[in-house]
């Protein structure tokens, strides 16, 4: 049996050592946790198992976890430690701190006072723990925490002390008194859940027989969860205070007939208030407990198997066996997990080595120049990604490609401002089918016709405008202002379209540059380098935008005064449109069959011209060709058809439309060219100089190169976790070496 008890003690020692490293924040270590509602006798139960005397004054209820390590020793002694592993908000600290609190105690009467002081030290983490040893903390103003997740650690050795390791948690609160904080109810319950929900936690549920089972919150918390039932040991306290005739329900619970638990229920009896005031010793208390259960019904009447579950000593022995067996079972897995986690964290930390900069100015200047080169390449044009995942990411789809698309949309909108002339009378009754044919004929190679509403005038309306515009012109002549006004009707829309195009381009460029800055300086956002570059780049963009806008507005103003030297294109398009307008006009005058036949040059297609007339038409074409006039088509003879008084209007329409074609192509080309030269390329010009105006002193560059706060925090947390894992690995290695495993 000696080897068994030594093995059990060794297992509980390694468990204590592992907990002392703070590794329980990362690993699910085996542990026993004592929970119960307030005033159910938890403190008395712990006293009966450990021989300690716990604080019992008003206001000294358990307000933080207490870790108890009990083990056999030749002489009695007690050591107290404070373990800080969370801050005042409950957030885990990077490094767990476990500090001794006072000297080793050899007198049980000193323990109560020191534990009271230790708990005050846990609840006032802002003060030096040493100030609590002589109660000087009581003279320091401050508001202590009501509860804390940090714990008081007690190490007890003695000849009558069982091998046991457990945590005592604050009692579950049902309500708070006057001036109390309602939030404490939930805080204590969440603290309990943080322990008992771990799969390797053995729950010691303390239930008082003095109060109805259903009214005890700790019981509801545990028993409603089937998984918790599988790892809970129940203990009934205050059995000497059961109301007369009510003991049967508690006996049924002890037997497992009600509220059954996998590890069963136990029953204990602690000293009453009078006995404690008289200073009843731990040995006498144990003897009195044994006498009570041996002489008082119904406990004295229980069968042998259930009597094995009566008494503090038997409960302590059983808890020790359950815990040591669990440690023995889980230890190989814990060792493996520690090794795996340590390797993983070490690898991660190796990749997070803080950068060392011998010359921070050189590093920053190189970063700025590399960024400027990257931006220059994008402005010059880079091929897009084969399969971009984000269609809005212009760094993948191509900056120039996106700008060209914006320019194309601008030209399309510009084209839609073309004059929409109708070369037939507005009062003329035209069949819908014929009108559609004439519309199709009018737009042929000009998709703009029919898309907009600019100058949607019929030929008679244009003629009326021309007549009303005459002043002192000779008969048959009309002022240039007619043509000019009709041209300006289209052109005056171009200013807004040009600015709309520029704003779209500016937005594309801004987002593109911002993305480049984010990608290039993502590691240096914390030190302000990225923000500084963004500010200077945005300033450069604003300056280039102002210059480009001024140029665009100049181009627009120049277009408000019709002018061109492109005579060839103007006359060619004017002739083309005049011919087309005349044909459509003649077609509208019920000569549609003749016009169609001329276009088709097919005698079989019409009845308006007989074969003799077609022969004569062919002879005329041949005669003209013999005189050297070639490229004459049959439809050209439509120009010889008699003209009416609307011919001047047709000429005005053709001239306006021809000029629009010249001007719109010119403006549609000049605006993108100006935007590209003064804005897009302008950003790159001089940006390198602007970036060099930054504060590039050594100290400022060191500040620029600071790591992101999140990286620093993560490294600190990982370093703390690595230290805990290394400490745990060392203790595990030493344990296995000593065990010869």
PDB file of N, CA and C in Angstrom, residues 120 130-140:
ATOM      1  N   UNK A 120      -7.914  39.751   1.034  1.00  0.00           N
ATOM      2  CA  UNK A 120      -7.935  41.201   0.827  1.00  0.00           C
ATOM      3  C   UNK A 120      -6.901  41.602  -0.224  1.00  0.00           C
ATOM      4  N   UNK A 130       2.690  42.921   0.188  1.00  0.00           N
ATOM      5  CA  UNK A 130       3.343  42.920   1.503  1.00  0.00           C
ATOM      6  C   UNK A 130       2.641  43.843   2.490  1.00  0.00           C
ATOM      7  N   UNK A 131       1.889  44.845   1.952  1.00  0.00           N
ATOM      8  CA  UNK A 131       1.217  45.786   2.848  1.00  0.00           C
ATOM      9  C   UNK A 131       0.062  45.135   3.602  1.00  0.00           C
ATOM     10  N   UNK A 132      -0.349  43.956   3.163  1.00  0.00           N
ATOM     11  CA  UNK A 132      -1.467  43.274   3.818  1.00  0.00           C
ATOM     12  C   UNK A 132      -1.003  42.412   4.994  1.00  0.00           C
ATOM     13  N   UNK A 133       0.287  42.129   5.044  1.00  0.00           N
ATOM     14  CA  UNK A 133       0.796  41.224   6.074  1.00  0.00           C
ATOM     15  C   UNK A 133       0.664  41.816   7.471  1.00  0.00           C
ATOM     16  N   UNK A 134       0.722  43.142   7.574  1.00  0.00           N
ATOM     17  CA  UNK A 134       0.594  43.778   8.892  1.00  0.00           C
ATOM     18  C   UNK A 134      -0.671  44.631   8.982  1.00  0.00           C
ATOM     19  N   UNK A 135      -1.614  44.396   8.062  1.00  0.00           N
ATOM     20  CA  UNK A 135      -2.899  45.100   8.030  1.00  0.00           C
ATOM     21  C   UNK A 135      -2.775  46.593   7.712  1.00  0.00           C
ATOM     22  N   UNK A 136      -1.617  47.024   7.201  1.00  0.00           N
ATOM     23  CA  UNK A 136      -1.472  48.446   6.862  1.00  0.00           C
ATOM     24  C   UNK A 136      -2.358  48.826   5.684  1.00  0.00           C
ATOM     25  N   UNK A 137      -2.805  47.844   4.910  1.00  0.00           N
ATOM     26  CA  UNK A 137      -3.699  48.126   3.785  1.00  0.00           C
ATOM     27  C   UNK A 137      -5.020  48.731   4.244  1.00  0.00           C
ATOM     28  N   UNK A 138      -5.388  48.439   5.488  1.00  0.00           N
ATOM     29  CA  UNK A 138      -6.662  48.936   6.000  1.00  0.00           C
ATOM     30  C   UNK A 138      -6.677  50.444   6.126  1.00  0.00           C
ATOM     31  N   UNK A 139      -5.497  51.065   6.098  1.00  0.00           N
ATOM     32  CA  UNK A 139      -5.403  52.519   6.226  1.00  0.00           C
ATOM     33  C   UNK A 139      -5.230  53.200   4.865  1.00  0.00           C
ATOM     34  N   UNK A 140      -5.311  52.415   3.783  1.00  0.00           N
ATOM     35  CA  UNK A 140      -5.162  52.965   2.435  1.00  0.00           C
ATOM     36  C   UNK A 140      -6.539  53.041   1.790  1.00  0.00           C
TER      37      UNK A 140
END
